[in-house]
Coordinates of C-alpha atoms in Angstrom, one line a residue:
X128 CA -5.9 3.0 -1.0
X129 CA -2.2 2.5 -1.5
X130 CA -2.7 -0.5 -3.8
X131 CA -5.4 1.3 -5.8
X132 CA -3.1 4.3 -6.1
X133 CA -0.1 2.2 -7.3
X134 CA -2.2 0.4 -9.9
X135 CA -3.8 3.6 -11.2
X136 CA -0.5 5.5 -11.3
X137 CA 2.0 3.0 -12.5
X138 CA -0.1 0.6 -14.6
X139 CA -3.0 2.8 -15.6
X140 CA -0.8 5.8 -16.2
X141 CA -3.2 8.2 -14.5
X142 CA -2.0 11.5 -13.1
X143 CA -1.0 11.6 -9.5
X144 CA -4.2 13.7 -8.6
X145 CA -6.5 11.2 -10.5
X146 CA -4.7 8.3 -8.9
X147 CA -5.2 9.8 -5.4
X148 CA -8.9 10.4 -6.2
X149 CA -9.3 6.8 -7.3
X150 CA -7.5 5.6 -4.1
X151 CA -9.9 7.6 -2.0
X152 CA -12.8 6.0 -3.7
X153 CA -11.5 2.4 -3.3
X154 CA -10.2 3.2 0.2
X155 CA -13.6 4.2 1.5
X156 CA -16.3 2.1 3.1
X157 CA -19.3 1.2 0.9
X158 CA -22.3 3.0 2.4
X159 CA -24.5 1.2 -0.1
X160 CA -23.3 -2.2 1.1
X161 CA -23.8 -1.1 4.7
X162 CA -27.4 0.0 4.0
X163 CA -28.1 -3.3 2.2
X164 CA -26.9 -5.1 5.3
X165 CA -29.0 -2.9 7.6
X166 CA -32.1 -3.7 5.5
X167 CA -31.2 -7.4 5.6
X168 CA -30.9 -7.4 9.4
X169 CA -34.2 -5.5 9.6
X170 CA -35.9 -8.1 7.3
X171 CA -34.8 -10.8 9.7
X172 CA -36.6 -9.0 12.5
X173 CA -33.4 -8.4 14.5
X174 CA -32.6 -5.1 16.1
X175 CA -29.9 -3.1 14.5
X176 CA -27.2 -1.5 16.6
X177 CA -27.5 2.3 16.5
X178 CA -23.8 2.9 16.7
X179 CA -23.0 1.1 13.4
X180 CA -23.7 4.3 11.3
X181 CA -21.0 6.0 13.4
X182 CA -18.6 3.2 12.8
X183 CA -19.1 3.5 9.0
X184 CA -18.4 7.2 9.2
X185 CA -15.3 6.7 11.3
X186 CA -14.0 4.1 8.8
X187 CA -14.2 6.6 6.0
X188 CA -11.5 8.7 7.6
X189 CA -8.4 6.5 6.9
X190 CA -9.2 6.3 3.2
X191 CA -9.7 10.0 2.9
X192 CA -6.5 10.8 4.9
X193 CA -4.4 8.5 2.8
X194 CA -5.8 9.9 -0.5
X195 CA -5.1 13.5 0.8
X196 CA -1.5 12.5 1.6
X197 CA -1.1 11.0 -1.8
X198 CA -2.5 14.1 -3.5
X199 CA -0.3 16.3 -1.4
X200 CA 2.8 14.2 -2.2
X201 CA 2.4 15.2 -5.9
X202 CA 3.1 18.9 -5.0
X203 CA 6.5 18.2 -3.4

């Protein structure tokens, strides 16, 4: 998220809020890619681990926190 923010803000000349929103997007885990992998594993006939959906949800948190901190930084 920090790299995406820097590129959007400094090179793309986006506002700080828009740069933070973009950073949140690129800092998050791709649920679509996760689901594609789940379908692929299922197609192979292998069992999928049930906890993987929880891991994907947990991995969303750092990207969201960083983006919120970047967005908050603009108000100071």
